[in-house]
Amino acid sequence: MNQNSLWKLLSGLGLAFGVPWVLMIVVPYNREALAQPVEYAEGEEVAGNFAQYPSSVAATVGASDFGAEIYVREGCVYCHTQMVRPTYAGPDMWHEGWGGRQGQMRETRPQDYHGESVAMLGYQRIGQDLSNVGSRMDREALHRILSNPKSVSSVNMMPAYRNLYVKNGDEWEPTSDAEALVDYLLSRKKDQPLPAELK
Ligand code: HEC
């Protein structure tokens, strides 16, 4: 190969991989990662007293990083996503409760992961999307499905996480790991209202 064709090959490869890399990774990363929080305009109704969006408070209320670690360790992320897709990409918003609390349902925005060390997007849905599970289930219901999924529905394919519970008579009592995991799940609320200028 002479030097001229080597140069052509290298610049061809550079263009073929470099341009998509810049457009699909560098540009979106910078746009999202460097986005500044937006203050709510005066008079905008915001439940929960948030002064700005994204609010790191939304991501961390009641959540422990330890709970997130258990979520990863136990493999929840293999069967559950945490991303309500825009309607052009799928029917997520048609599933009741996936988009959040009644009256403030919406699709997930990249900034909703603000304050989380890892965004648990997940990649397949054997079970429901959990972006807003903290808005539709309470502590008791979460312990019930984790300790005994079949008690929720007989066709439930979710594995029972008995390793996180201790049997006491007929009851499954949560260990501190189970409580931390449930704290984390209860904090999954990605439905903070958007300031008007971001809608
Ligand atoms: C093998 C796949 C699988 C794994 C792993 C898994 N789940 Fe599930 N999960 C499911 C399925 C399937 C359902 C739906 C059950 C039904 O409604 O019948 C479900 C339902 C749920 C629900 C109820 C959601 C709702 O909206 O009703 C919660 C909460 C949940 N899972 C949390 C977890 C957590 C936390 C973990 C990790 C400790 C986990 N899951 C691991 C498959 C899985």
PDB file of C-alpha atoms and ligand atoms in Angstrom:
ATOM      1  CA  MET A   1       0.000   0.000   0.000  1.00  0.00           C
ATOM      2  CA  ASN A   2       1.529   3.313  -0.941  1.00  0.00           C
ATOM      3  CA  GLN A   3       1.379   6.278   1.330  1.00  0.00           C
ATOM      4  CA  ASN A   4      -1.363   7.993  -0.625  1.00  0.00           C
ATOM      5  CA  SER A   5      -3.853   5.138  -0.333  1.00  0.00           C
ATOM      6  CA  LEU A   6      -2.960   4.619   3.316  1.00  0.00           C
ATOM      7  CA  TRP A   7      -3.803   8.257   3.945  1.00  0.00           C
ATOM      8  CA  LYS A   8      -7.087   7.833   2.072  1.00  0.00           C
ATOM      9  CA  LEU A   9      -7.955   4.757   4.102  1.00  0.00           C
ATOM     10  CA  LEU A  10      -7.201   6.451   7.408  1.00  0.00           C
ATOM     11  CA  SER A  11      -9.114   9.607   6.593  1.00  0.00           C
ATOM     12  CA  GLY A  12     -12.011   7.489   5.292  1.00  0.00           C
ATOM     13  CA  LEU A  13     -12.079   5.545   8.572  1.00  0.00           C
ATOM     14  CA  GLY A  14     -11.756   8.772  10.516  1.00  0.00           C
ATOM     15  CA  LEU A  15     -14.772  10.228   8.735  1.00  0.00           C
ATOM     16  CA  ALA A  16     -16.836   7.037   8.926  1.00  0.00           C
ATOM     17  CA  PHE A  17     -16.396   6.694  12.687  1.00  0.00           C
ATOM     18  CA  GLY A  18     -15.452  10.200  13.762  1.00  0.00           C
ATOM     19  CA  VAL A  19     -18.460  12.082  12.415  1.00  0.00           C
ATOM     20  CA  PRO A  20     -21.089   9.739  13.931  1.00  0.00           C
ATOM     21  CA  TRP A  21     -19.126   9.741  17.199  1.00  0.00           C
ATOM     22  CA  VAL A  22     -19.226  13.521  17.389  1.00  0.00           C
ATOM     23  CA  LEU A  23     -22.897  13.724  16.364  1.00  0.00           C
ATOM     24  CA  MET A  24     -24.225  10.814  18.422  1.00  0.00           C
ATOM     25  CA  ILE A  25     -22.045  11.004  21.545  1.00  0.00           C
ATOM     26  CA  VAL A  26     -20.096  14.233  21.978  1.00  0.00           C
ATOM     27  CA  VAL A  27     -22.856  16.662  20.987  1.00  0.00           C
ATOM     28  CA  PRO A  28     -25.729  15.029  22.950  1.00  0.00           C
ATOM     29  CA  TYR A  29     -23.463  14.445  25.964  1.00  0.00           C
ATOM     30  CA  ASN A  30     -22.475  18.074  26.101  1.00  0.00           C
ATOM     31  CA  ARG A  31     -26.015  19.249  25.553  1.00  0.00           C
ATOM     32  CA  GLU A  32     -27.393  17.154  28.437  1.00  0.00           C
ATOM     33  CA  ALA A  33     -24.465  17.104  30.848  1.00  0.00           C
ATOM     34  CA  LEU A  34     -23.856  20.819  30.718  1.00  0.00           C
ATOM     35  CA  ALA A  35     -27.548  21.755  30.847  1.00  0.00           C
ATOM     36  CA  GLN A  36     -28.177  24.151  33.692  1.00  0.00           C
ATOM     37  CA  PRO A  37     -31.163  23.775  36.049  1.00  0.00           C
ATOM     38  CA  VAL A  38     -34.115  25.964  35.104  1.00  0.00           C
ATOM     39  CA  GLU A  39     -35.911  27.988  37.758  1.00  0.00           C
ATOM     40  CA  TYR A  40     -39.692  27.808  37.872  1.00  0.00           C
ATOM     41  CA  ALA A  41     -41.269  31.029  36.740  1.00  0.00           C
ATOM     42  CA  GLU A  42     -43.202  32.957  39.335  1.00  0.00           C
ATOM     43  CA  GLY A  43     -46.685  31.590  39.762  1.00  0.00           C
ATOM     44  CA  GLU A  44     -45.934  28.171  38.268  1.00  0.00           C
ATOM     45  CA  GLU A  45     -47.621  25.519  40.355  1.00  0.00           C
ATOM     46  CA  VAL A  46     -45.102  23.020  41.699  1.00  0.00           C
ATOM     47  CA  ALA A  47     -46.093  20.317  44.148  1.00  0.00           C
ATOM     48  CA  GLY A  48     -43.354  19.530  46.645  1.00  0.00           C
ATOM     49  CA  ASN A  49     -41.840  23.006  46.726  1.00  0.00           C
ATOM     50  CA  PHE A  50     -39.110  22.568  44.183  1.00  0.00           C
ATOM     51  CA  ALA A  51     -37.417  25.812  43.218  1.00  0.00           C
ATOM     52  CA  GLN A  52     -35.890  24.505  40.030  1.00  0.00           C
ATOM     53  CA  TYR A  53     -35.875  21.662  37.537  1.00  0.00           C
ATOM     54  CA  PRO A  54     -34.016  19.365  37.624  1.00  0.00           C
ATOM     55  CA  SER A  55     -33.983  19.237  41.384  1.00  0.00           C
ATOM     56  CA  SER A  56     -31.440  16.890  42.903  1.00  0.00           C
ATOM     57  CA  VAL A  57     -33.890  16.571  45.785  1.00  0.00           C
ATOM     58  CA  ALA A  58     -36.294  14.669  43.545  1.00  0.00           C
ATOM     59  CA  ALA A  59     -33.679  12.026  42.834  1.00  0.00           C
ATOM     60  CA  THR A  60     -32.538  11.473  46.373  1.00  0.00           C
ATOM     61  CA  VAL A  61     -35.540  11.881  48.675  1.00  0.00           C
ATOM     62  CA  GLY A  62     -35.628   8.775  50.830  1.00  0.00           C
ATOM     63  CA  ALA A  63     -33.250   6.988  48.511  1.00  0.00           C
ATOM     64  CA  SER A  64     -29.994   5.508  49.578  1.00  0.00           C
ATOM     65  CA  ASP A  65     -27.129   4.806  47.246  1.00  0.00           C
ATOM     66  CA  PHE A  66     -26.993   1.497  49.076  1.00  0.00           C
ATOM     67  CA  GLY A  67     -30.502   0.710  47.829  1.00  0.00           C
ATOM     68  CA  ALA A  68     -29.392   1.458  44.271  1.00  0.00           C
ATOM     69  CA  GLU A  69     -26.457  -0.909  44.717  1.00  0.00           C
ATOM     70  CA  ILE A  70     -28.820  -3.676  45.794  1.00  0.00           C
ATOM     71  CA  TYR A  71     -30.998  -2.956  42.754  1.00  0.00           C
ATOM     72  CA  VAL A  72     -27.952  -3.637  40.591  1.00  0.00           C
ATOM     73  CA  ARG A  73     -26.626  -6.527  42.657  1.00  0.00           C
ATOM     74  CA  GLU A  74     -29.948  -8.401  42.548  1.00  0.00           C
ATOM     75  CA  GLY A  75     -30.279  -7.952  38.789  1.00  0.00           C
ATOM     76  CA  CYS A  76     -33.506  -5.916  38.799  1.00  0.00           C
ATOM     77  CA  VAL A  77     -31.962  -3.880  36.011  1.00  0.00           C
ATOM     78  CA  TYR A  78     -32.081  -6.898  33.656  1.00  0.00           C
ATOM     79  CA  CYS A  79     -35.875  -7.031  33.673  1.00  0.00           C
ATOM     80  CA  HIS A  80     -36.942  -3.483  34.482  1.00  0.00           C
ATOM     81  CA  THR A  81     -36.276  -0.162  32.775  1.00  0.00           C
ATOM     82  CA  GLN A  82     -36.398   3.310  34.293  1.00  0.00           C
ATOM     83  CA  MET A  83     -37.287   5.369  31.280  1.00  0.00           C
ATOM     84  CA  VAL A  84     -40.722   6.407  30.039  1.00  0.00           C
ATOM     85  CA  ARG A  85     -40.139   6.709  26.320  1.00  0.00           C
ATOM     86  CA  PRO A  86     -41.623   9.437  24.172  1.00  0.00           C
ATOM     87  CA  THR A  87     -44.826   8.232  22.553  1.00  0.00           C
ATOM     88  CA  TYR A  88     -43.321   8.227  19.060  1.00  0.00           C
ATOM     89  CA  ALA A  89     -40.905   5.523  20.299  1.00  0.00           C
ATOM     90  CA  GLY A  90     -43.374   3.280  22.140  1.00  0.00           C
ATOM     91  CA  PRO A  91     -46.645   3.046  24.040  1.00  0.00           C
ATOM     92  CA  ASP A  92     -45.211   3.715  27.523  1.00  0.00           C
ATOM     93  CA  MET A  93     -47.523   6.611  28.273  1.00  0.00           C
ATOM     94  CA  TRP A  94     -50.515   4.359  27.625  1.00  0.00           C
ATOM     95  CA  HIS A  95     -49.636   2.126  30.573  1.00  0.00           C
ATOM     96  CA  GLU A  96     -51.428   3.346  33.639  1.00  0.00           C
ATOM     97  CA  GLY A  97     -49.085   4.873  36.203  1.00  0.00           C
ATOM     98  CA  TRP A  98     -45.866   4.532  34.196  1.00  0.00           C
ATOM     99  CA  GLY A  99     -45.788   8.257  33.474  1.00  0.00           C
ATOM    100  CA  GLY A 100     -46.259   9.253  37.100  1.00  0.00           C
ATOM    101  CA  ARG A 101     -48.906  10.677  39.394  1.00  0.00           C
ATOM    102  CA  GLN A 102     -52.396  11.335  38.149  1.00  0.00           C
ATOM    103  CA  GLY A 103     -52.547  14.772  36.600  1.00  0.00           C
ATOM    104  CA  GLN A 104     -48.802  15.193  36.157  1.00  0.00           C
ATOM    105  CA  MET A 105     -47.886  12.246  33.951  1.00  0.00           C
ATOM    106  CA  ARG A 106     -45.148  12.828  31.444  1.00  0.00           C
ATOM    107  CA  GLU A 107     -42.316  11.212  29.503  1.00  0.00           C
ATOM    108  CA  THR A 108     -38.869  10.971  31.089  1.00  0.00           C
ATOM    109  CA  ARG A 109     -36.356  13.709  30.270  1.00  0.00           C
ATOM    110  CA  PRO A 110     -32.574  13.226  30.415  1.00  0.00           C
ATOM    111  CA  GLN A 111     -32.342  15.742  33.267  1.00  0.00           C
ATOM    112  CA  ASP A 112     -34.595  13.531  35.398  1.00  0.00           C
ATOM    113  CA  TYR A 113     -31.489  11.486  36.236  1.00  0.00           C
ATOM    114  CA  HIS A 114     -29.792  14.516  37.738  1.00  0.00           C
ATOM    115  CA  GLY A 115     -28.148  13.580  41.032  1.00  0.00           C
ATOM    116  CA  GLU A 116     -28.035   9.838  40.316  1.00  0.00           C
ATOM    117  CA  SER A 117     -24.549   8.394  40.020  1.00  0.00           C
ATOM    118  CA  VAL A 118     -25.758   5.846  37.452  1.00  0.00           C
ATOM    119  CA  ALA A 119     -28.904   6.147  35.346  1.00  0.00           C
ATOM    120  CA  MET A 120     -30.537   2.705  35.547  1.00  0.00           C
ATOM    121  CA  LEU A 121     -32.051   2.836  32.093  1.00  0.00           C
ATOM    122  CA  GLY A 122     -32.196  -0.914  31.720  1.00  0.00           C
ATOM    123  CA  TYR A 123     -32.468  -2.435  28.286  1.00  0.00           C
ATOM    124  CA  GLN A 124     -35.380  -4.837  28.240  1.00  0.00           C
ATOM    125  CA  ARG A 125     -38.761  -5.053  29.881  1.00  0.00           C
ATOM    126  CA  ILE A 126     -39.744  -8.383  31.283  1.00  0.00           C
ATOM    127  CA  GLY A 127     -41.553  -6.438  34.000  1.00  0.00           C
ATOM    128  CA  GLN A 128     -42.949  -2.899  34.133  1.00  0.00           C
ATOM    129  CA  ASP A 129     -41.023   0.319  33.794  1.00  0.00           C
ATOM    130  CA  LEU A 130     -40.094   1.513  37.300  1.00  0.00           C
ATOM    131  CA  SER A 131     -39.428   5.233  36.628  1.00  0.00           C
ATOM    132  CA  ASN A 132     -42.431   6.180  38.730  1.00  0.00           C
ATOM    133  CA  VAL A 133     -42.987   3.062  40.825  1.00  0.00           C
ATOM    134  CA  GLY A 134     -42.682   5.223  43.963  1.00  0.00           C
ATOM    135  CA  SER A 135     -45.828   7.061  42.904  1.00  0.00           C
ATOM    136  CA  ARG A 136     -47.953   3.978  42.322  1.00  0.00           C
ATOM    137  CA  MET A 137     -46.884   1.462  45.015  1.00  0.00           C
ATOM    138  CA  ASP A 138     -46.384   1.748  48.766  1.00  0.00           C
ATOM    139  CA  ARG A 139     -43.839   0.090  51.050  1.00  0.00           C
ATOM    140  CA  GLU A 140     -46.088  -2.827  51.922  1.00  0.00           C
ATOM    141  CA  ALA A 141     -46.950  -3.615  48.299  1.00  0.00           C
ATOM    142  CA  LEU A 142     -43.264  -3.494  47.350  1.00  0.00           C
ATOM    143  CA  HIS A 143     -42.271  -5.904  50.112  1.00  0.00           C
ATOM    144  CA  ARG A 144     -45.103  -8.185  49.052  1.00  0.00           C
ATOM    145  CA  ILE A 145     -43.962  -8.430  45.439  1.00  0.00           C
ATOM    146  CA  LEU A 146     -40.285  -8.826  46.364  1.00  0.00           C
ATOM    147  CA  SER A 147     -40.814 -11.531  48.976  1.00  0.00           C
ATOM    148  CA  ASN A 148     -43.639 -13.349  47.235  1.00  0.00           C
ATOM    149  CA  PRO A 149     -44.358 -12.290  43.641  1.00  0.00           C
ATOM    150  CA  LYS A 150     -46.812 -15.141  43.135  1.00  0.00           C
ATOM    151  CA  SER A 151     -49.066 -13.617  45.798  1.00  0.00           C
ATOM    152  CA  VAL A 152     -49.593 -10.688  43.412  1.00  0.00           C
ATOM    153  CA  SER A 153     -50.408 -12.767  40.348  1.00  0.00           C
ATOM    154  CA  SER A 154     -50.061 -16.469  39.653  1.00  0.00           C
ATOM    155  CA  VAL A 155     -48.490 -15.937  36.226  1.00  0.00           C
ATOM    156  CA  ASN A 156     -45.876 -13.617  37.650  1.00  0.00           C
ATOM    157  CA  MET A 157     -42.463 -14.348  36.149  1.00  0.00           C
ATOM    158  CA  MET A 158     -40.616 -12.255  38.668  1.00  0.00           C
ATOM    159  CA  PRO A 159     -38.250 -14.283  40.883  1.00  0.00           C
ATOM    160  CA  ALA A 160     -38.862 -14.205  44.657  1.00  0.00           C
ATOM    161  CA  TYR A 161     -36.102 -12.356  46.505  1.00  0.00           C
ATOM    162  CA  ARG A 162     -36.217 -14.571  49.617  1.00  0.00           C
ATOM    163  CA  ASN A 163     -32.531 -13.851  50.221  1.00  0.00           C
ATOM    164  CA  LEU A 164     -33.628 -10.361  51.291  1.00  0.00           C
ATOM    165  CA  TYR A 165     -36.171 -11.654  53.835  1.00  0.00           C
ATOM    166  CA  VAL A 166     -36.153 -13.763  56.985  1.00  0.00           C
ATOM    167  CA  LYS A 167     -38.996 -16.181  57.574  1.00  0.00           C
ATOM    168  CA  ASN A 168     -40.773 -15.662  60.881  1.00  0.00           C
ATOM    169  CA  GLY A 169     -43.756 -18.006  61.220  1.00  0.00           C
ATOM    170  CA  ASP A 170     -45.887 -17.265  58.155  1.00  0.00           C
ATOM    171  CA  GLU A 171     -44.384 -13.828  57.630  1.00  0.00           C
ATOM    172  CA  TRP A 172     -41.425 -12.789  55.505  1.00  0.00           C
ATOM    173  CA  GLU A 173     -39.615 -10.100  57.469  1.00  0.00           C
ATOM    174  CA  PRO A 174     -37.467  -7.638  55.521  1.00  0.00           C
ATOM    175  CA  THR A 175     -33.737  -7.456  56.191  1.00  0.00           C
ATOM    176  CA  SER A 176     -32.027  -4.050  56.155  1.00  0.00           C
ATOM    177  CA  ASP A 177     -31.065  -4.763  52.528  1.00  0.00           C
ATOM    178  CA  ALA A 178     -34.743  -5.200  51.625  1.00  0.00           C
ATOM    179  CA  GLU A 179     -35.625  -1.927  53.403  1.00  0.00           C
ATOM    180  CA  ALA A 180     -32.858  -0.054  51.569  1.00  0.00           C
ATOM    181  CA  LEU A 181     -34.017  -1.480  48.240  1.00  0.00           C
ATOM    182  CA  VAL A 182     -37.608  -0.451  48.962  1.00  0.00           C
ATOM    183  CA  ASP A 183     -36.450   3.061  50.022  1.00  0.00           C
ATOM    184  CA  TYR A 184     -34.767   3.296  46.664  1.00  0.00           C
ATOM    185  CA  LEU A 185     -37.885   2.094  44.813  1.00  0.00           C
ATOM    186  CA  LEU A 186     -40.083   4.566  46.719  1.00  0.00           C
ATOM    187  CA  SER A 187     -37.795   7.364  45.551  1.00  0.00           C
ATOM    188  CA  ARG A 188     -38.440   6.500  41.876  1.00  0.00           C
ATOM    189  CA  LYS A 189     -40.573   9.499  40.887  1.00  0.00           C
ATOM    190  CA  LYS A 190     -39.606  11.037  37.619  1.00  0.00           C
ATOM    191  CA  ASP A 191     -42.697  13.157  37.243  1.00  0.00           C
ATOM    192  CA  GLN A 192     -41.612  16.461  38.721  1.00  0.00           C
ATOM    193  CA  PRO A 193     -43.528  19.073  36.686  1.00  0.00           C
ATOM    194  CA  LEU A 194     -41.467  20.798  34.011  1.00  0.00           C
ATOM    195  CA  PRO A 195     -41.086  24.565  33.996  1.00  0.00           C
ATOM    196  CA  ALA A 196     -43.151  26.041  31.145  1.00  0.00           C
ATOM    197  CA  GLU A 197     -40.068  26.961  29.143  1.00  0.00           C
ATOM    198  CA  LEU A 198     -38.999  23.288  28.915  1.00  0.00           C
ATOM    199  CA  LYS A 199     -42.376  21.850  27.929  1.00  0.00           C
TER     200      LYS A 199
HETATM  201  C1  HEC B   1     -36.632 -12.241  35.528  1.00  0.00           C
HETATM  202  C2  HEC B   1     -37.146 -10.913  35.382  1.00  0.00           C
HETATM  203  C3  HEC B   1     -37.318 -10.045  36.617  1.00  0.00           C
HETATM  204  C4  HEC B   1     -36.371  -9.674  37.536  1.00  0.00           C
HETATM  205  C5  HEC B   1     -34.909 -10.081  37.599  1.00  0.00           C
HETATM  206  C6  HEC B   1     -37.031  -8.750  38.433  1.00  0.00           C
HETATM  207  N1  HEC B   1     -38.325  -8.575  38.071  1.00  0.00           N
HETATM  208 FE1  HEC B   1     -39.657  -7.307  38.915  1.00  0.00          FE
HETATM  209  N2  HEC B   1     -41.122  -7.981  37.690  1.00  0.00           N
HETATM  210  C7  HEC B   1     -40.938  -8.898  36.674  1.00  0.00           C
HETATM  211  C8  HEC B   1     -42.224  -9.166  36.055  1.00  0.00           C
HETATM  212  C9  HEC B   1     -42.477 -10.110  34.900  1.00  0.00           C
HETATM  213  C10 HEC B   1     -43.170  -8.354  36.717  1.00  0.00           C
HETATM  214  C11 HEC B   1     -44.667  -8.251  36.413  1.00  0.00           C
HETATM  215  C12 HEC B   1     -45.446  -9.132  37.286  1.00  0.00           C
HETATM  216  C13 HEC B   1     -46.932  -9.117  37.016  1.00  0.00           C
HETATM  217  O1  HEC B   1     -47.527  -8.042  37.029  1.00  0.00           O
HETATM  218  O2  HEC B   1     -47.490 -10.189  36.831  1.00  0.00           O
HETATM  219  C14 HEC B   1     -42.443  -7.628  37.737  1.00  0.00           C
HETATM  220  C15 HEC B   1     -43.019  -6.700  38.587  1.00  0.00           C
HETATM  221  C16 HEC B   1     -42.326  -5.904  39.480  1.00  0.00           C
HETATM  222  C17 HEC B   1     -42.887  -4.822  40.261  1.00  0.00           C
HETATM  223  C18 HEC B   1     -44.335  -4.359  40.214  1.00  0.00           C
HETATM  224  C19 HEC B   1     -44.409  -3.199  39.268  1.00  0.00           C
HETATM  225  C20 HEC B   1     -45.815  -2.695  39.030  1.00  0.00           C
HETATM  226  O3  HEC B   1     -45.920  -1.631  38.440  1.00  0.00           O
HETATM  227  O4  HEC B   1     -46.772  -3.367  39.396  1.00  0.00           O
HETATM  228  C21 HEC B   1     -41.873  -4.282  40.997  1.00  0.00           C
HETATM  229  C22 HEC B   1     -41.955  -3.119  41.959  1.00  0.00           C
HETATM  230  C23 HEC B   1     -40.677  -5.038  40.693  1.00  0.00           C
HETATM  231  N3  HEC B   1     -40.982  -6.002  39.770  1.00  0.00           N
HETATM  232  C24 HEC B   1     -39.452  -4.785  41.248  1.00  0.00           C
HETATM  233  C25 HEC B   1     -38.327  -5.586  41.033  1.00  0.00           C
HETATM  234  C26 HEC B   1     -37.082  -5.436  41.758  1.00  0.00           C
HETATM  235  C27 HEC B   1     -36.815  -4.385  42.813  1.00  0.00           C
HETATM  236  C28 HEC B   1     -36.239  -6.406  41.312  1.00  0.00           C
HETATM  237  C29 HEC B   1     -34.851  -6.739  41.801  1.00  0.00           C
HETATM  238  C30 HEC B   1     -34.752  -7.077  43.218  1.00  0.00           C
HETATM  239  C31 HEC B   1     -36.947  -7.129  40.253  1.00  0.00           C
HETATM  240  N4  HEC B   1     -38.204  -6.611  40.132  1.00  0.00           N
HETATM  241  C32 HEC B   1     -36.404  -8.143  39.499  1.00  0.00           C
HETATM  242  C33 HEC B   1     -39.747  -9.467  36.288  1.00  0.00           C
HETATM  243  C34 HEC B   1     -38.551  -9.351  36.970  1.00  0.00           C
END
